[in-house]
């Protein structure tokens, strides 16, 4: 370390234009600014780490933009931290750059993973599609192709408009540059709605490229010929979404559009509508909350032969709400399937055993008065259920068993439970129109929950459980989609019908209740995915429950209680619903390169840049080294008094000060304690000034002669006896090198509003007595400081003590203790002729001067 004098001399000289400034020419002020920058960046990074870790609790909603932006900011802050540490230390820790590059590379590798869109034909017939082609034709189309080609289960004729076709459409209209979702906050429903509307308008006005239009037209003609050859009637189609991640690990249930009974002249317009549905508010919310990136938002489309359904519905190959119940559940409605999956009407429910006979265990046949049907001219509309079908089963027993067989075949093929949509045409032929993985809730309540909780009023005790759990909150009635925009955190959503749009508030809802709906519907799938306790088909919730009324929803025993029952809520708690999402897994992986701390002890041999494995290691190392570098600033033996101002104070010390900014308020060369604005220096001086400074203590003759002998044999010792003390100050910082006779001590302190910055370091060495007496004084100081929580490293008569990360008030209190200790131990080594004297003085100081006991 160069002397303070030489640094100040260099500061006065102008650097020649041809000579670049060298790191060791940095002035005190600039070095202090670097130190401040290290502290600032260190604190900012630690706060970011805490925030990112908190997101893993499951109590917060975040998306991939949050992960990316935080990593980018953190990388920049870590780089700034390393830069400033090296400026402060004259380039001593350049090895940190290598560690930084490696860690940053690991993070970039984690964030760079994305799905590439394969180059394929614009249209692909179902006959050529398999489950391995999800990245080309989307999950829904890939599954239908697999079922058709590998299992020989009946599937409607159709073709895929590929993901590559979507890419062509977007690039042709430059929509990728125009639709930017990265800045959208998933918690801002109004903002989501605005961005969604703008994106959909752009898509609906966009041109379909001529080559893509030609490919779709040719594929449609081929499909029409296949239907005609089979003897089919209508050439109308259904146009269905098939996003690349749809019907895979994440269901995207009900998030995208489906157009039914589409005439040939409307096919291209409906294709645009399906593409536009990729950017509905609820689809954007789902995508971002599950952690997908913008480049993952790719929409393939299925153009499928329209089945004019006599009956249709959904079946689960297992019960999704009971992990141990292996029965097959089939829901059926008269007419087209949307009335079943959207919960518009209460469906027939059949429960079938998985035994070899496919025994039908339960039947529930409500009266269905309305159904969805194909219009002769195209499109669909509501119609009355024929009188002969009202109150009658949609399916015969043989048909129920046939569907159950399909369910088991599909489960076996995919090696996991399946959620299957089916249709029965007017000729009683079955078709599978969708199959995807079924989410089974395996969690059990933390504590046993009684069927009915005594002492509490039950408001509703019926309905069907779509997702088990317990939630409590104030009732929020949904009568129209716009009501979702103001949905409050923790409320219970109550509605007449279920809707997939409810997904936009599932992160806020403590529970969901609907008068009409089915556990096999789209919204029910989403509530299980988000793990929101849900009871459907209550029939009376909208009449029974009032807006703002506090209730507890027990979706385990099918009870809705008046008031909030915290014990029940606690017993029914479940794990984080987002821990299997892409964004959660990505954040978890990224934090492995950020959070773990491997550098624990500064005295360890591994406390070096090359052993930094995480950003936390770098901040830990940099913070420790920055404090060490600042401590050395005051260690100058030949600093000129002319470079500093003298403090006029009634103490037996000659003190000169250098103000780095905010430490002293005076333009004079001589200042008094009233001019000092440095928080730690003020605390130290005030405590020193309250003490009665001792003259020479009652002298032990032997001790006196050891001092004389030591002075005679130690070079420069007489000069040291009269050397002044120097303090380097700012408002929050102090580095005070105190000369008290033959011994030297340095007190460095930082006392600010952020406790992560705050510390005291105290270095004590030297003395005029013999080595054994000097060692006794350091033992005395050590024992006193240990009683006030300093960590101590002592070697002979050299003592290094520190405290870190205390509130400012505590730091100032400890500085006062150090000040009193400084006065108390002045020339004390001459009296410490045995260990018993050390013990006596320790007790005396603690009794009289230690306010922290």
Short mmCIF file of C-alpha atoms in Angstrom, two decimals, residues 88-525:
data_model
loop_
_atom_site.label_atom_id
_atom_site.label_comp_id
_atom_site.label_asym_id
_atom_site.label_seq_id
_atom_site.Cartn_x
_atom_site.Cartn_y
_atom_site.Cartn_z
CA UNK A 88 -10.26 0.33 -5.04
CA UNK A 89 -7.49 -2.27 -4.80
CA UNK A 90 -5.41 -1.23 -7.81
CA UNK A 91 -6.41 -4.33 -9.78
CA UNK A 92 -5.61 -6.87 -7.08
CA UNK A 93 -8.68 -9.08 -7.69
CA UNK A 94 -8.83 -9.48 -11.46
CA UNK A 95 -9.31 -13.20 -10.94
CA UNK A 96 -12.93 -12.44 -10.11
CA UNK A 97 -13.58 -11.78 -13.81
CA UNK A 98 -12.88 -15.43 -14.64
CA UNK A 99 -15.31 -16.61 -11.97
CA UNK A 100 -17.86 -14.07 -13.17
CA UNK A 101 -17.61 -15.23 -16.78
CA UNK A 102 -18.12 -18.87 -15.86
CA UNK A 103 -21.14 -18.20 -13.63
CA UNK A 104 -22.66 -15.84 -16.20
CA UNK A 105 -22.17 -18.46 -18.91
CA UNK A 106 -24.03 -21.04 -16.79
CA UNK A 107 -26.94 -18.66 -16.30
CA UNK A 108 -27.08 -17.79 -19.99
CA UNK A 109 -27.10 -21.48 -20.84
CA UNK A 110 -30.08 -22.05 -18.56
CA UNK A 111 -32.03 -19.13 -20.01
CA UNK A 112 -31.18 -19.86 -23.66
CA UNK A 113 -33.09 -23.12 -23.89
CA UNK A 114 -36.00 -22.78 -26.31
CA UNK A 115 -38.03 -24.78 -28.79
CA UNK A 116 -37.12 -24.41 -32.45
CA UNK A 117 -39.88 -24.58 -35.06
CA UNK A 118 -39.01 -27.37 -37.52
CA UNK A 119 -39.20 -26.68 -41.23
CA UNK A 120 -42.11 -28.77 -42.58
CA UNK A 121 -44.80 -28.52 -45.24
CA UNK A 122 -47.48 -25.97 -44.42
CA UNK A 123 -50.12 -28.70 -44.21
CA UNK A 124 -49.76 -32.29 -42.99
CA UNK A 125 -52.58 -34.91 -43.14
CA UNK A 126 -53.48 -36.75 -39.92
CA UNK A 127 -52.23 -39.96 -41.53
CA UNK A 128 -48.67 -38.62 -41.32
CA UNK A 129 -48.84 -37.22 -37.78
CA UNK A 130 -47.57 -38.97 -34.63
CA UNK A 131 -47.10 -38.00 -30.97
CA UNK A 132 -43.43 -37.21 -31.66
CA UNK A 133 -44.40 -34.33 -33.97
CA UNK A 134 -45.78 -31.94 -31.35
CA UNK A 135 -43.22 -29.25 -32.22
CA UNK A 136 -44.40 -29.40 -35.86
CA UNK A 137 -48.17 -29.90 -35.61
CA UNK A 138 -48.94 -29.04 -31.96
CA UNK A 139 -49.85 -31.33 -29.11
CA UNK A 140 -53.52 -31.84 -29.97
CA UNK A 141 -52.89 -32.76 -33.62
CA UNK A 142 -49.94 -34.98 -32.67
CA UNK A 143 -52.10 -36.97 -30.25
CA UNK A 144 -54.93 -37.39 -32.78
CA UNK A 145 -52.45 -38.61 -35.40
CA UNK A 146 -50.99 -41.08 -32.90
CA UNK A 147 -54.44 -42.43 -31.99
CA UNK A 148 -55.49 -42.73 -35.63
CA UNK A 149 -52.31 -44.30 -36.97
CA UNK A 150 -50.99 -46.41 -34.09
CA UNK A 151 -54.09 -47.46 -32.13
CA UNK A 152 -56.75 -47.71 -34.84
CA UNK A 153 -59.25 -45.95 -32.61
CA UNK A 154 -61.74 -43.93 -34.68
CA UNK A 155 -60.68 -40.32 -35.20
CA UNK A 156 -62.30 -37.86 -37.64
CA UNK A 157 -60.50 -37.20 -40.92
CA UNK A 158 -58.39 -34.07 -40.92
CA UNK A 159 -55.15 -32.26 -41.59
CA UNK A 160 -52.74 -30.04 -39.65
CA UNK A 161 -51.75 -26.50 -40.56
CA UNK A 162 -48.23 -26.68 -39.20
CA UNK A 163 -46.25 -24.58 -36.75
CA UNK A 164 -44.00 -23.66 -39.65
CA UNK A 165 -47.07 -22.26 -41.42
CA UNK A 166 -47.70 -20.08 -38.34
CA UNK A 167 -44.12 -18.84 -38.51
CA UNK A 168 -44.59 -18.02 -42.21
CA UNK A 169 -47.82 -16.13 -41.43
CA UNK A 170 -46.20 -14.10 -38.62
CA UNK A 171 -43.03 -13.26 -40.59
CA UNK A 172 -44.96 -12.36 -43.75
CA UNK A 173 -46.89 -9.71 -41.78
CA UNK A 174 -43.95 -8.73 -39.52
CA UNK A 175 -46.14 -9.51 -36.50
CA UNK A 176 -43.28 -10.80 -34.35
CA UNK A 177 -41.89 -7.26 -34.19
CA UNK A 178 -45.31 -5.69 -33.63
CA UNK A 179 -46.58 -7.98 -30.86
CA UNK A 180 -44.33 -7.63 -27.81
CA UNK A 181 -45.45 -9.33 -24.60
CA UNK A 182 -42.27 -9.20 -22.51
CA UNK A 183 -43.31 -6.08 -20.61
CA UNK A 184 -46.82 -7.32 -19.80
CA UNK A 185 -47.47 -7.78 -16.08
CA UNK A 186 -49.49 -10.95 -15.58
CA UNK A 187 -51.14 -9.40 -12.53
CA UNK A 188 -52.46 -6.44 -14.54
CA UNK A 189 -55.69 -7.72 -16.09
CA UNK A 190 -56.49 -4.36 -17.65
CA UNK A 191 -53.05 -4.27 -19.28
CA UNK A 192 -53.40 -7.88 -20.44
CA UNK A 193 -56.75 -7.06 -22.01
CA UNK A 194 -55.34 -4.04 -23.84
CA UNK A 195 -52.32 -5.87 -25.25
CA UNK A 196 -54.54 -8.82 -26.15
CA UNK A 197 -56.97 -6.63 -28.08
CA UNK A 198 -54.18 -4.91 -30.00
CA UNK A 199 -52.51 -8.21 -30.92
CA UNK A 200 -55.75 -9.83 -32.08
CA UNK A 201 -56.65 -6.84 -34.23
CA UNK A 202 -53.28 -7.03 -35.96
CA UNK A 203 -53.76 -10.74 -36.70
CA UNK A 204 -57.32 -10.42 -37.98
CA UNK A 205 -56.19 -7.71 -40.43
CA UNK A 206 -53.11 -9.65 -41.56
CA UNK A 207 -52.77 -11.27 -44.96
CA UNK A 208 -52.41 -15.01 -45.34
CA UNK A 209 -49.38 -15.52 -47.64
CA UNK A 210 -50.40 -16.82 -51.08
CA UNK A 211 -48.29 -20.00 -50.77
CA UNK A 212 -49.87 -20.81 -47.39
CA UNK A 213 -53.38 -20.09 -48.69
CA UNK A 214 -52.77 -22.42 -51.64
CA UNK A 215 -51.52 -25.20 -49.37
CA UNK A 216 -54.58 -24.93 -47.09
CA UNK A 217 -56.96 -24.96 -50.08
CA UNK A 218 -55.34 -28.08 -51.55
CA UNK A 219 -55.38 -29.87 -48.21
CA UNK A 220 -59.08 -29.04 -47.79
CA UNK A 221 -59.89 -30.52 -51.21
CA UNK A 222 -58.09 -33.73 -50.25
CA UNK A 223 -60.03 -33.86 -46.97
CA UNK A 224 -63.34 -33.38 -48.80
CA UNK A 225 -62.51 -36.26 -51.12
CA UNK A 226 -61.75 -38.57 -48.17
CA UNK A 227 -65.07 -37.71 -46.53
CA UNK A 228 -66.92 -38.29 -49.82
CA UNK A 229 -65.23 -41.65 -50.39
CA UNK A 230 -66.33 -42.77 -46.93
CA UNK A 231 -69.88 -41.78 -47.72
CA UNK A 232 -69.95 -38.81 -45.41
CA UNK A 233 -72.47 -36.02 -45.80
CA UNK A 234 -71.41 -32.46 -44.91
CA UNK A 235 -68.01 -31.18 -46.00
CA UNK A 236 -67.96 -28.67 -43.17
CA UNK A 237 -65.11 -28.84 -40.69
CA UNK A 238 -64.18 -27.87 -37.19
CA UNK A 239 -61.09 -25.67 -36.97
CA UNK A 240 -59.26 -26.33 -33.74
CA UNK A 241 -56.23 -24.91 -31.96
CA UNK A 242 -53.13 -27.08 -31.56
CA UNK A 243 -50.43 -24.96 -29.92
CA UNK A 244 -47.03 -26.63 -29.60
CA UNK A 245 -47.33 -27.09 -25.82
CA UNK A 246 -51.07 -27.79 -25.79
CA UNK A 247 -52.31 -31.15 -24.46
CA UNK A 248 -48.83 -32.05 -23.25
CA UNK A 249 -47.56 -31.50 -19.69
CA UNK A 250 -49.68 -28.33 -19.54
CA UNK A 251 -53.26 -28.66 -20.73
CA UNK A 252 -54.09 -25.11 -21.92
CA UNK A 253 -57.65 -26.34 -21.38
CA UNK A 254 -60.15 -23.94 -22.95
CA UNK A 255 -57.55 -21.24 -23.53
CA UNK A 256 -57.75 -21.17 -27.32
CA UNK A 257 -60.59 -20.92 -29.81
CA UNK A 258 -62.41 -23.68 -31.65
CA UNK A 259 -64.67 -22.98 -34.63
CA UNK A 260 -67.37 -25.59 -35.31
CA UNK A 261 -69.27 -26.45 -38.48
CA UNK A 262 -67.14 -24.17 -40.67
CA UNK A 263 -68.09 -23.90 -44.35
CA UNK A 264 -65.26 -23.98 -46.88
CA UNK A 265 -65.57 -20.29 -47.76
CA UNK A 266 -64.97 -19.34 -44.11
CA UNK A 267 -61.98 -21.61 -43.52
CA UNK A 268 -59.24 -18.99 -43.95
CA UNK A 269 -61.05 -16.45 -41.76
CA UNK A 270 -61.44 -19.07 -39.03
CA UNK A 271 -57.75 -19.91 -39.34
CA UNK A 272 -57.00 -16.27 -38.48
CA UNK A 273 -59.38 -16.45 -35.51
CA UNK A 274 -57.62 -19.50 -34.11
CA UNK A 275 -54.24 -17.79 -34.52
CA UNK A 276 -55.65 -14.68 -32.80
CA UNK A 277 -56.86 -16.80 -29.86
CA UNK A 278 -53.21 -17.43 -29.04
CA UNK A 279 -53.25 -13.82 -27.80
CA UNK A 280 -56.43 -13.68 -25.72
CA UNK A 281 -55.88 -12.18 -22.28
CA UNK A 282 -56.43 -15.53 -20.59
CA UNK A 283 -54.07 -17.34 -22.99
CA UNK A 284 -51.33 -14.75 -22.47
CA UNK A 285 -51.83 -15.04 -18.71
CA UNK A 286 -51.62 -18.83 -18.85
CA UNK A 287 -48.54 -18.78 -21.08
CA UNK A 288 -46.64 -16.30 -18.95
CA UNK A 289 -47.71 -17.70 -15.58
CA UNK A 290 -46.50 -21.13 -16.67
CA UNK A 291 -43.16 -19.67 -17.68
CA UNK A 292 -43.26 -19.98 -21.44
CA UNK A 293 -41.33 -17.47 -23.50
CA UNK A 294 -42.68 -15.47 -26.43
CA UNK A 295 -40.91 -17.72 -28.91
CA UNK A 296 -42.82 -20.66 -27.37
CA UNK A 297 -46.13 -19.10 -28.40
CA UNK A 298 -46.58 -20.98 -31.66
CA UNK A 299 -49.97 -22.08 -32.97
CA UNK A 300 -50.54 -25.00 -35.27
CA UNK A 301 -54.16 -25.61 -36.29
CA UNK A 302 -56.24 -28.72 -36.93
CA UNK A 303 -58.85 -28.78 -39.67
CA UNK A 304 -61.06 -31.72 -38.75
CA UNK A 305 -64.11 -33.34 -40.26
CA UNK A 306 -67.17 -31.96 -38.45
CA UNK A 307 -69.03 -34.63 -36.48
CA UNK A 308 -72.71 -33.71 -36.15
CA UNK A 309 -72.94 -35.20 -32.68
CA UNK A 310 -75.99 -36.95 -31.36
CA UNK A 311 -74.21 -36.95 -27.99
CA UNK A 312 -70.75 -35.98 -26.85
CA UNK A 313 -68.70 -35.40 -23.76
CA UNK A 314 -65.56 -35.98 -21.76
CA UNK A 315 -64.15 -39.01 -19.97
CA UNK A 316 -61.35 -39.45 -17.49
CA UNK A 317 -59.52 -42.75 -17.36
CA UNK A 318 -59.20 -42.16 -13.59
CA UNK A 319 -60.85 -39.99 -10.98
CA UNK A 320 -58.73 -36.77 -10.88
CA UNK A 321 -59.83 -35.86 -7.36
CA UNK A 322 -59.16 -39.24 -5.75
CA UNK A 323 -55.68 -40.65 -6.32
CA UNK A 324 -56.66 -44.03 -4.88
CA UNK A 325 -59.88 -44.37 -6.85
CA UNK A 326 -59.25 -46.08 -10.19
CA UNK A 327 -62.73 -45.86 -11.72
CA UNK A 328 -63.37 -44.38 -15.17
CA UNK A 329 -65.60 -41.30 -15.19
CA UNK A 330 -67.67 -40.47 -18.28
CA UNK A 331 -69.69 -37.28 -18.75
CA UNK A 332 -72.16 -36.96 -21.60
CA UNK A 333 -74.56 -34.36 -22.98
CA UNK A 334 -77.01 -34.35 -25.83
CA UNK A 335 -75.64 -32.48 -28.86
CA UNK A 336 -72.19 -30.99 -29.31
CA UNK A 337 -69.44 -31.19 -26.71
CA UNK A 338 -68.83 -27.52 -25.70
CA UNK A 339 -71.89 -27.61 -23.43
CA UNK A 340 -70.16 -30.41 -21.50
CA UNK A 341 -66.63 -29.00 -21.30
CA UNK A 342 -67.73 -25.41 -20.70
CA UNK A 343 -70.14 -26.37 -17.93
CA UNK A 344 -73.20 -24.83 -19.59
CA UNK A 345 -75.43 -27.76 -18.61
CA UNK A 346 -75.16 -30.50 -16.03
CA UNK A 347 -74.07 -33.64 -17.88
CA UNK A 348 -74.93 -37.31 -17.49
CA UNK A 349 -72.29 -38.93 -15.28
CA UNK A 350 -71.28 -42.56 -15.47
CA UNK A 351 -68.71 -44.24 -13.22
CA UNK A 352 -67.24 -47.45 -14.65
CA UNK A 353 -65.06 -50.05 -12.94
CA UNK A 354 -61.73 -50.97 -14.46
CA UNK A 355 -62.48 -54.66 -13.98
CA UNK A 356 -62.66 -56.99 -16.97
CA UNK A 357 -66.46 -56.66 -17.21
CA UNK A 358 -66.30 -52.83 -17.12
CA UNK A 359 -69.02 -52.82 -14.50
CA UNK A 360 -71.05 -49.61 -14.41
CA UNK A 361 -70.89 -48.46 -10.79
CA UNK A 362 -72.92 -45.25 -10.90
CA UNK A 363 -75.30 -43.36 -13.18
CA UNK A 364 -76.54 -39.82 -12.71
CA UNK A 365 -79.04 -38.63 -15.35
CA UNK A 366 -80.20 -35.01 -14.91
CA UNK A 367 -82.84 -33.47 -17.16
CA UNK A 368 -81.18 -31.57 -20.04
CA UNK A 369 -83.45 -29.06 -21.76
CA UNK A 370 -81.06 -27.30 -24.15
CA UNK A 371 -78.17 -28.48 -26.31
CA UNK A 372 -75.69 -27.14 -28.84
CA UNK A 373 -76.36 -28.30 -32.42
CA UNK A 374 -75.10 -27.73 -35.98
CA UNK A 375 -77.02 -25.24 -38.08
CA UNK A 376 -77.78 -26.44 -41.62
CA UNK A 377 -76.17 -23.34 -43.17
CA UNK A 378 -73.07 -23.58 -41.02
CA UNK A 379 -71.95 -22.59 -37.52
CA UNK A 380 -73.76 -23.81 -34.39
CA UNK A 381 -76.58 -22.65 -32.17
CA UNK A 382 -78.60 -23.58 -29.14
CA UNK A 383 -81.56 -25.90 -29.67
CA UNK A 384 -84.08 -27.67 -27.49
CA UNK A 385 -83.37 -31.24 -26.55
CA UNK A 386 -85.99 -33.46 -28.26
CA UNK A 387 -88.77 -34.39 -25.86
CA UNK A 388 -88.00 -38.09 -26.19
CA UNK A 389 -84.43 -37.48 -24.95
CA UNK A 390 -85.18 -35.26 -21.95
CA UNK A 391 -84.29 -37.07 -18.75
CA UNK A 392 -83.00 -40.05 -20.72
CA UNK A 393 -79.43 -41.40 -20.69
CA UNK A 394 -77.26 -40.13 -23.53
CA UNK A 395 -75.53 -43.53 -23.76
CA UNK A 396 -76.54 -47.15 -23.59
CA UNK A 397 -74.70 -49.50 -21.26
CA UNK A 398 -72.81 -51.03 -24.19
CA UNK A 399 -71.78 -47.59 -25.40
CA UNK A 400 -70.59 -46.68 -21.90
CA UNK A 401 -68.46 -49.84 -21.78
CA UNK A 402 -67.08 -49.19 -25.27
CA UNK A 403 -65.94 -45.71 -24.24
CA UNK A 404 -64.39 -47.14 -21.07
CA UNK A 405 -62.41 -49.56 -23.24
CA UNK A 406 -61.09 -46.66 -25.32
CA UNK A 407 -60.07 -44.85 -22.14
CA UNK A 408 -58.02 -47.79 -20.88
CA UNK A 409 -56.39 -48.31 -24.29
CA UNK A 410 -55.32 -44.65 -24.43
CA UNK A 411 -54.04 -44.71 -20.86
CA UNK A 412 -51.95 -47.77 -21.63
CA UNK A 413 -50.54 -46.19 -24.79
CA UNK A 414 -49.54 -42.93 -23.11
CA UNK A 415 -48.60 -44.59 -19.81
CA UNK A 416 -50.53 -42.02 -17.78
CA UNK A 417 -54.17 -41.17 -17.01
CA UNK A 418 -56.02 -39.48 -19.86
CA UNK A 419 -58.55 -36.66 -20.29
CA UNK A 420 -60.50 -37.55 -23.46
CA UNK A 421 -63.14 -35.74 -25.51
CA UNK A 422 -65.45 -37.92 -27.62
CA UNK A 423 -68.39 -37.61 -29.98
CA UNK A 424 -71.19 -39.98 -31.02
CA UNK A 425 -72.52 -39.27 -34.52
CA UNK A 426 -76.07 -39.66 -35.72
CA UNK A 427 -75.26 -43.22 -36.83
CA UNK A 428 -74.03 -44.18 -33.35
CA UNK A 429 -70.35 -44.21 -34.35
CA UNK A 430 -67.85 -43.03 -31.76
CA UNK A 431 -64.96 -40.63 -32.56
CA UNK A 432 -62.15 -39.50 -30.28
CA UNK A 433 -61.61 -35.81 -30.90
CA UNK A 434 -59.03 -35.02 -28.23
CA UNK A 435 -56.78 -36.78 -25.68
CA UNK A 436 -54.37 -35.24 -23.22
CA UNK A 437 -52.70 -36.10 -19.89
CA UNK A 438 -54.99 -35.96 -16.87
CA UNK A 439 -53.71 -34.24 -13.75
CA UNK A 440 -54.32 -36.37 -10.66
CA UNK A 441 -54.17 -34.61 -7.29
CA UNK A 442 -52.20 -36.84 -4.95
CA UNK A 443 -51.82 -34.47 -2.02
CA UNK A 444 -53.64 -35.17 1.21
CA UNK A 445 -54.67 -32.64 3.88
CA UNK A 446 -52.01 -31.86 6.47
CA UNK A 447 -54.44 -32.87 9.22
CA UNK A 448 -57.59 -35.04 9.23
CA UNK A 449 -60.64 -32.92 8.42
CA UNK A 450 -64.00 -33.99 9.89
CA UNK A 451 -66.90 -34.48 7.48
CA UNK A 452 -68.80 -31.72 9.26
CA UNK A 453 -67.12 -29.30 11.65
CA UNK A 454 -69.26 -28.96 14.79
CA UNK A 455 -70.11 -25.47 15.99
CA UNK A 456 -70.05 -23.83 12.55
CA UNK A 457 -72.99 -23.05 10.27
CA UNK A 458 -73.03 -24.94 6.95
CA UNK A 459 -74.44 -22.76 4.17
CA UNK A 460 -74.20 -25.29 1.30
CA UNK A 461 -73.50 -29.00 1.53
CA UNK A 462 -73.90 -30.21 -2.04
CA UNK A 463 -72.18 -30.05 -5.40
CA UNK A 464 -69.35 -31.84 -7.14
CA UNK A 465 -65.70 -31.44 -6.17
CA UNK A 466 -63.47 -30.47 -9.09
CA UNK A 467 -60.35 -29.78 -7.05
CA UNK A 468 -59.89 -30.81 -3.44
CA UNK A 469 -58.65 -28.41 -0.80
CA UNK A 470 -59.81 -25.72 1.60
CA UNK A 471 -60.00 -22.00 0.98
CA UNK A 472 -61.52 -19.03 2.76
CA UNK A 473 -62.27 -15.46 1.82
CA UNK A 474 -64.96 -12.96 0.90
CA UNK A 475 -67.49 -13.88 -1.76
CA UNK A 476 -66.95 -12.17 -5.13
CA UNK A 477 -69.82 -12.72 -7.56
CA UNK A 478 -69.01 -13.06 -11.27
CA UNK A 479 -71.92 -12.29 -13.58
CA UNK A 480 -69.93 -11.22 -16.63
CA UNK A 481 -66.34 -11.54 -17.83
CA UNK A 482 -65.56 -7.88 -17.07
CA UNK A 483 -66.08 -8.58 -13.37
CA UNK A 484 -62.77 -10.46 -13.37
CA UNK A 485 -60.82 -7.23 -13.89
CA UNK A 486 -61.39 -6.12 -10.28
CA UNK A 487 -61.14 -9.51 -8.63
CA UNK A 488 -59.53 -9.00 -5.19
CA UNK A 489 -56.67 -11.04 -3.75
CA UNK A 490 -57.89 -13.96 -1.63
CA UNK A 491 -61.57 -13.76 -2.60
CA UNK A 492 -63.84 -16.74 -3.30
CA UNK A 493 -65.05 -16.69 -6.90
CA UNK A 494 -68.77 -17.52 -7.15
CA UNK A 495 -70.50 -17.81 -10.54
CA UNK A 496 -73.52 -19.30 -12.24
CA UNK A 497 -71.51 -21.13 -14.91
CA UNK A 498 -67.87 -22.19 -15.13
CA UNK A 499 -65.61 -20.52 -17.69
CA UNK A 500 -61.98 -20.99 -18.77
CA UNK A 501 -61.62 -17.21 -18.48
CA UNK A 502 -61.48 -17.71 -14.71
CA UNK A 503 -57.84 -18.76 -15.20
CA UNK A 504 -56.84 -15.09 -15.17
CA UNK A 505 -57.65 -14.84 -11.45
CA UNK A 506 -56.84 -18.36 -10.28
CA UNK A 507 -53.60 -17.08 -8.78
CA UNK A 508 -55.70 -14.77 -6.56
CA UNK A 509 -58.74 -16.93 -5.82
CA UNK A 510 -58.82 -18.83 -2.54
CA UNK A 511 -61.64 -21.05 -3.88
CA UNK A 512 -64.15 -21.34 -6.75
CA UNK A 513 -67.85 -22.18 -6.54
CA UNK A 514 -70.27 -22.51 -9.47
CA UNK A 515 -73.95 -23.42 -9.64
CA UNK A 516 -73.48 -25.28 -12.93
CA UNK A 517 -70.43 -27.14 -14.14
CA UNK A 518 -68.70 -30.46 -14.29
CA UNK A 519 -65.45 -31.80 -12.82
CA UNK A 520 -64.59 -32.90 -16.36
CA UNK A 521 -64.89 -29.42 -17.88
CA UNK A 522 -62.12 -27.10 -19.07
CA UNK A 523 -62.27 -24.84 -16.05
CA UNK A 524 -62.16 -27.82 -13.70
CA UNK A 525 -58.94 -28.95 -15.38
#
